[in-house]
Short mmCIF file of C-alpha atoms in Angstrom, two decimals:
data_model
loop_
_atom_site.label_atom_id
_atom_site.label_comp_id
_atom_site.label_asym_id
_atom_site.label_seq_id
_atom_site.Cartn_x
_atom_site.Cartn_y
_atom_site.Cartn_z
CA MET A 1 227.46 58.28 157.90
CA LYS A 2 230.18 59.38 155.46
CA LYS A 3 229.05 56.75 152.96
CA TYR A 4 225.44 57.98 153.30
CA LEU A 5 226.45 61.58 152.63
CA ILE A 6 228.43 60.57 149.54
CA LEU A 7 225.41 58.68 148.20
CA CYS A 8 223.15 61.68 148.83
CA ILE A 9 225.55 64.03 147.04
CA PHE A 10 225.85 61.61 144.12
CA SER A 11 222.05 61.39 143.89
CA ILE A 12 221.67 65.18 143.84
CA LEU A 13 224.38 65.54 141.19
CA SER A 14 222.78 62.82 139.07
CA ILE A 15 219.40 64.55 139.16
CA SER A 16 221.05 67.85 138.26
CA ILE A 17 222.88 66.30 135.32
CA TYR A 18 219.79 64.58 133.98
CA SER A 19 217.74 67.74 134.42
CA GLN A 20 220.22 69.47 132.13
CA ILE A 21 219.82 66.65 129.63
CA GLY A 22 216.05 67.07 129.76
CA ARG A 23 216.26 70.78 129.07
CA SER A 24 218.46 70.11 126.05
CA VAL A 25 216.00 67.67 124.47
CA PRO A 26 215.81 68.58 120.76
CA GLU A 27 212.55 70.00 119.52
CA GLN A 28 210.49 69.42 116.41
CA THR A 29 208.92 72.46 114.79
CA LEU A 30 205.30 71.86 113.84
CA SER A 31 203.67 73.22 110.69
CA ASN A 32 202.34 76.26 112.56
CA GLY A 33 205.77 77.17 113.94
CA VAL A 34 205.18 75.80 117.45
CA SER A 35 208.02 73.64 118.83
CA MET A 36 207.52 70.47 120.85
CA PRO A 37 210.18 68.31 122.56
CA ILE A 38 211.03 65.19 120.59
CA LEU A 39 210.98 63.13 123.79
CA GLY A 40 208.28 63.29 126.44
CA PHE A 41 206.57 61.41 129.24
CA GLY A 42 203.46 59.27 128.75
CA THR A 43 200.97 58.85 131.59
CA LEU A 44 198.55 56.08 130.53
CA TYR A 45 197.61 53.95 133.60
CA LEU A 46 199.36 56.40 135.97
CA THR A 47 196.41 57.57 138.05
CA ASP A 48 195.69 59.23 141.40
CA SER A 49 198.65 59.65 143.78
CA ILE A 50 200.90 57.48 141.60
CA GLY A 51 200.23 59.68 138.61
CA GLU A 52 200.86 62.83 140.62
CA ARG A 53 204.16 61.47 141.93
CA CYS A 54 205.33 60.22 138.54
CA VAL A 55 204.57 63.49 136.75
CA ALA A 56 206.38 65.52 139.40
CA GLN A 57 209.36 63.15 139.24
CA ALA A 58 209.44 63.18 135.44
CA ILE A 59 209.56 66.97 135.45
CA SER A 60 212.27 66.95 138.14
CA VAL A 61 214.60 64.84 135.94
CA GLY A 62 214.07 66.95 132.85
CA TYR A 63 210.90 65.97 130.97
CA ARG A 64 208.97 68.90 129.57
CA LEU A 65 206.49 67.16 127.23
CA LEU A 66 203.66 65.50 129.17
CA ASP A 67 201.00 63.37 127.47
CA THR A 68 197.60 62.49 128.92
CA GLY A 69 194.04 61.98 127.66
CA ARG A 70 190.52 62.38 128.94
CA ILE A 71 189.87 58.62 128.81
CA TYR A 72 192.97 57.96 130.96
CA GLY A 73 191.15 59.33 133.99
CA ASN A 74 194.30 61.03 135.26
CA GLU A 75 194.17 64.64 134.05
CA GLU A 76 193.64 65.83 137.60
CA ALA A 77 196.62 63.78 138.81
CA VAL A 78 198.77 65.17 135.99
CA GLY A 79 197.72 68.68 136.94
CA LYS A 80 198.60 68.07 140.59
CA GLY A 81 201.97 66.67 139.52
CA ILE A 82 202.66 69.79 137.48
CA LYS A 83 201.74 72.00 140.42
CA LYS A 84 203.84 69.90 142.78
CA SER A 85 206.87 70.25 140.51
CA GLY A 86 206.88 74.03 140.93
CA ILE A 87 207.90 74.53 137.31
CA LYS A 88 206.74 77.53 135.29
CA ARG A 89 203.81 76.74 133.01
CA GLU A 90 205.53 78.11 129.92
CA GLU A 91 208.35 75.57 130.28
CA LEU A 92 205.97 72.66 129.70
CA PHE A 93 204.30 71.19 126.63
CA VAL A 94 201.09 69.50 127.77
CA THR A 95 199.01 67.23 125.53
CA THR A 96 195.53 65.86 126.16
CA LYS A 97 192.87 64.29 123.94
CA VAL A 98 189.14 64.29 123.29
CA TRP A 99 187.62 60.81 123.61
CA VAL A 100 185.11 59.09 121.33
CA SER A 101 182.14 59.67 123.66
CA ASP A 102 182.80 63.43 123.57
CA MET A 103 182.94 63.78 119.80
CA GLY A 104 180.89 66.50 118.13
CA TYR A 105 181.02 70.30 118.19
CA GLU A 106 179.29 71.07 121.51
CA ASN A 107 180.56 67.98 123.31
CA THR A 108 184.15 68.76 122.34
CA LYS A 109 183.91 72.32 123.63
CA LYS A 110 182.57 71.02 126.94
CA ALA A 111 185.12 68.20 127.19
CA PHE A 112 187.97 70.60 126.48
CA GLU A 113 186.95 72.95 129.30
CA GLU A 114 186.62 70.02 131.68
CA SER A 115 190.07 68.73 130.74
CA MET A 116 191.60 72.14 131.18
CA ASN A 117 189.97 72.55 134.59
CA LYS A 118 191.16 69.13 135.76
CA LEU A 119 194.69 69.92 134.60
CA GLY A 120 194.51 73.30 136.31
CA LEU A 121 195.80 75.06 133.19
CA ASP A 122 194.62 78.08 131.23
CA TYR A 123 195.71 76.67 127.86
CA ILE A 124 196.69 73.33 126.31
CA ASP A 125 199.79 72.98 124.14
CA LEU A 126 198.45 70.13 122.01
CA TYR A 127 194.88 68.84 121.77
CA LEU A 128 194.19 65.64 119.81
CA ILE A 129 191.22 63.68 118.53
CA HIS A 130 191.97 60.39 120.27
CA ARG A 131 190.41 58.06 117.69
CA PRO A 132 188.85 58.50 114.24
CA ARG A 133 185.33 57.77 115.41
CA GLY A 134 182.07 59.69 115.52
CA ASP A 135 181.52 63.28 114.43
CA ILE A 136 185.08 64.13 113.40
CA LYS A 137 184.00 67.16 111.38
CA GLY A 138 182.12 68.76 114.27
CA THR A 139 184.93 68.03 116.70
CA TRP A 140 187.54 69.48 114.35
CA LYS A 141 185.53 72.67 113.92
CA ALA A 142 185.40 73.08 117.71
CA MET A 143 189.14 72.48 117.97
CA GLU A 144 189.84 75.03 115.23
CA GLU A 145 187.84 77.63 117.14
CA LEU A 146 189.62 76.86 120.41
CA TYR A 147 192.94 77.11 118.57
CA GLU A 148 192.02 80.46 117.03
CA ALA A 149 190.94 81.70 120.47
CA GLY A 150 194.43 80.91 121.81
CA LYS A 151 193.30 78.18 124.18
CA ILE A 152 195.28 75.55 122.27
CA LYS A 153 198.76 76.06 120.80
CA ALA A 154 198.52 73.15 118.35
CA ILE A 155 195.83 70.69 117.24
CA GLY A 156 196.07 67.23 115.82
CA VAL A 157 194.82 63.66 115.78
CA SER A 158 195.70 60.21 117.07
CA ASN A 159 195.40 56.79 115.45
CA PHE A 160 194.43 58.22 112.05
CA GLU A 161 195.34 56.23 108.95
CA PRO A 162 196.77 58.29 106.07
CA ASP A 163 193.49 58.15 104.12
CA GLN A 164 191.52 59.29 107.17
CA LEU A 165 193.97 62.14 107.64
CA THR A 166 193.61 63.11 103.99
CA ASP A 167 189.81 63.13 104.34
CA LEU A 168 190.01 65.45 107.36
CA ILE A 169 192.41 67.82 105.62
CA ALA A 170 190.03 68.07 102.66
CA TYR A 171 187.50 70.03 104.73
CA ALA A 172 189.69 71.43 107.52
CA LYS A 173 190.31 75.15 107.73
CA ILE A 174 193.40 74.42 109.83
CA LYS A 175 195.44 71.30 109.06
CA PRO A 176 196.37 68.84 111.85
CA MET A 177 199.89 69.42 113.13
CA VAL A 178 200.45 66.03 114.83
CA ASN A 179 199.30 62.43 114.38
CA GLN A 180 200.02 60.21 117.38
CA ILE A 181 200.16 56.59 116.22
CA GLU A 182 201.49 53.25 117.43
CA THR A 183 205.15 53.09 116.41
CA ASN A 184 207.65 50.55 117.72
CA VAL A 185 210.31 48.22 116.35
CA PHE A 186 207.70 45.58 115.49
CA PHE A 187 205.35 48.07 113.82
CA GLN A 188 207.67 50.67 112.35
CA GLN A 189 205.16 52.66 110.30
CA HIS A 190 207.59 53.82 107.60
CA GLU A 191 204.87 54.25 104.97
CA ALA A 192 202.58 56.04 107.41
CA GLN A 193 205.39 58.34 108.46
CA ALA A 194 206.15 59.23 104.84
CA ALA A 195 202.45 59.91 104.16
CA ASN A 196 202.11 62.09 107.25
CA GLU A 197 205.25 64.05 106.48
CA LYS A 198 204.04 64.65 102.92
CA LEU A 199 200.93 66.22 104.44
CA GLY A 200 203.04 68.32 106.82
CA VAL A 201 201.98 66.33 109.90
CA GLN A 202 204.41 65.42 112.69
CA VAL A 203 204.35 61.74 113.74
CA GLU A 204 204.35 60.98 117.46
CA ALA A 205 204.83 57.42 118.73
CA TRP A 206 202.66 55.97 121.45
CA SER A 207 203.82 52.83 123.24
CA PRO A 208 207.36 52.93 121.80
CA PHE A 209 208.26 49.83 123.83
CA ALA A 210 205.14 47.92 122.69
CA GLU A 211 204.39 47.51 126.40
CA GLY A 212 207.01 44.78 126.42
CA ARG A 213 205.06 42.58 124.01
CA ASN A 214 206.70 40.13 121.62
CA GLY A 215 209.71 39.79 123.91
CA PHE A 216 210.71 43.42 123.40
CA PHE A 217 212.87 43.76 126.52
CA SER A 218 214.85 40.61 125.72
CA ASN A 219 215.27 41.22 122.00
CA GLN A 220 218.77 40.06 121.04
CA THR A 221 219.22 42.50 118.14
CA LEU A 222 218.43 45.53 120.31
CA ALA A 223 220.52 44.16 123.18
CA ALA A 224 223.55 43.67 120.91
CA ILE A 225 223.26 47.21 119.58
CA GLY A 226 222.90 48.53 123.12
CA LYS A 227 226.05 46.71 124.18
CA LYS A 228 228.05 48.69 121.59
CA TYR A 229 227.11 51.95 123.26
CA ASN A 230 226.61 50.75 126.85
CA LYS A 231 222.92 51.53 126.50
CA SER A 232 219.72 49.62 127.30
CA ILE A 233 217.20 48.21 124.86
CA ALA A 234 214.83 51.02 125.81
CA GLN A 235 217.49 53.67 125.13
CA VAL A 236 218.38 52.16 121.75
CA THR A 237 214.71 52.15 120.76
CA LEU A 238 214.10 55.76 121.77
CA ARG A 239 217.26 56.83 119.96
CA TRP A 240 216.05 54.97 116.84
CA LEU A 241 212.76 56.87 116.95
CA ILE A 242 214.21 60.34 117.40
CA GLN A 243 216.76 59.73 114.64
CA ARG A 244 213.75 59.12 112.41
CA GLY A 245 212.33 62.47 113.51
CA ILE A 246 209.51 60.85 115.48
CA VAL A 247 208.39 62.23 118.84
CA ALA A 248 208.30 59.52 121.54
CA ILE A 249 206.44 59.44 124.86
CA PRO A 250 207.62 56.45 126.94
CA ARG A 251 205.79 55.72 130.16
CA THR A 252 207.22 54.38 133.43
CA SER A 253 206.46 54.66 137.13
CA SER A 254 210.13 54.17 138.01
CA LYS A 255 212.26 57.26 138.52
CA GLU A 256 215.33 55.23 137.60
CA HIS A 257 213.77 54.37 134.25
CA MET A 258 212.67 57.96 133.71
CA ILE A 259 216.31 58.99 133.99
CA GLU A 260 217.41 56.10 131.78
CA ASN A 261 214.90 56.96 129.07
CA ILE A 262 215.92 60.60 128.86
CA ASN A 263 219.63 59.81 128.80
CA ILE A 264 219.78 59.18 125.04
CA PHE A 265 221.42 62.32 123.71
CA ASP A 266 225.04 61.29 124.18
CA PHE A 267 225.19 58.64 121.45
CA GLU A 268 223.99 58.07 117.89
CA LEU A 269 223.03 54.90 116.04
CA ASP A 270 224.91 54.32 112.80
CA ALA A 271 223.46 53.20 109.46
CA SER A 272 224.17 49.55 110.24
CA ASP A 273 222.27 49.78 113.53
CA MET A 274 219.30 51.39 111.82
CA GLN A 275 219.31 48.69 109.14
CA GLN A 276 219.38 45.89 111.71
CA ILE A 277 216.44 47.42 113.56
CA SER A 278 214.51 47.77 110.30
CA LYS A 279 214.59 43.97 109.96
CA LEU A 280 212.56 43.62 113.16
CA ASP A 281 209.52 45.16 111.49
CA LEU A 282 206.53 42.80 111.44
CA ASN A 283 204.41 45.54 109.87
CA THR A 284 201.50 44.74 112.15
CA SER A 285 200.01 46.31 115.27
CA GLN A 286 201.08 44.85 118.59
CA PHE A 287 197.72 45.90 120.02
CA PRO A 288 195.06 44.23 117.85
CA GLU A 289 192.53 44.60 120.66
CA TRP A 290 192.72 48.39 120.28
CA GLU A 291 191.97 48.50 116.57
#
C-alpha cells in the first residue's frame, strides 16, 4: 500500500512538473503579431474516443498548440478533448485546415463554419489551406474575410512550395502567416525555410519524426547525440527543429511519449550536434505518395 501511494504521488508530481514545462514553451511571433507555441500536438489518425482521450491528455501535460484538419475526420473528437480538459479557451492555440474538396470562396466559408461547430469553438487560432490545389484565390479571399471578421486569429497555408507561396502573395490582401510543410532530419528544408522567412512566413513542421520511416527511431547519429544529454532520438529531433525556429507538432497516442516530447527545454544542442544532424539530409520527401 505504501509503495502504491508513493507511486501515485510521484505520478501527480511528474504531471505537475511537465505541465509547468508545457506552459513555458517558447512562442514564435507571427507577422501579424499573434504568438503561437513553438511546440504543439498533432492529431492525424487520432479519431473518435482515442482522439478525445489523447487531446485531453496532451493538454493535461502542458500542450497548448493543437493541430487538426477537416480531412482528418477528428475535429469533433478534438473539440470533445478540449472540453474534457477543462482548460480556458484563451489558453489554447487551435489549428485546422480547409481540404481540397472544399476549395473555393463559398465552399471555404461553409467548411470553416462546419469545422468550428465540430470543434465547439467560436474562433480558430490558425486556419490553413491544406494543399495547393483547386481555387486557391477564392479560398484565400474567404479566409481573409473570416480573418477580418475576427473568426480567425491567423491564416496560412500547408504544403506550399516557395514559388506557389510567392504566387499567392502577389494577389493576397493579407499575406499568409504560416506554411506547414514536411520537415524532418531526412528532408530538412533549409532552402524552403529561408524562402519562407524572406517572405515573412513562419515554417511549421508536420511529421517531424517522418512517421519512423528510413529507420528514424534507430538512427545512430541521433542516438549518439541523445546519449550526450540523456535524451531520446525524438527529443533530439524536436530540439533541433525549435533551435532552427521551426514550430513542430509531433503526434503520439502514448501519454508517456507526450511527456517525453515536451520535455525538451532543459538542454540545448551545440554547433557540432547541429552539423552532424545536417549530414542526415537526403533532401527528398519521405512521403512520396502524398506529393
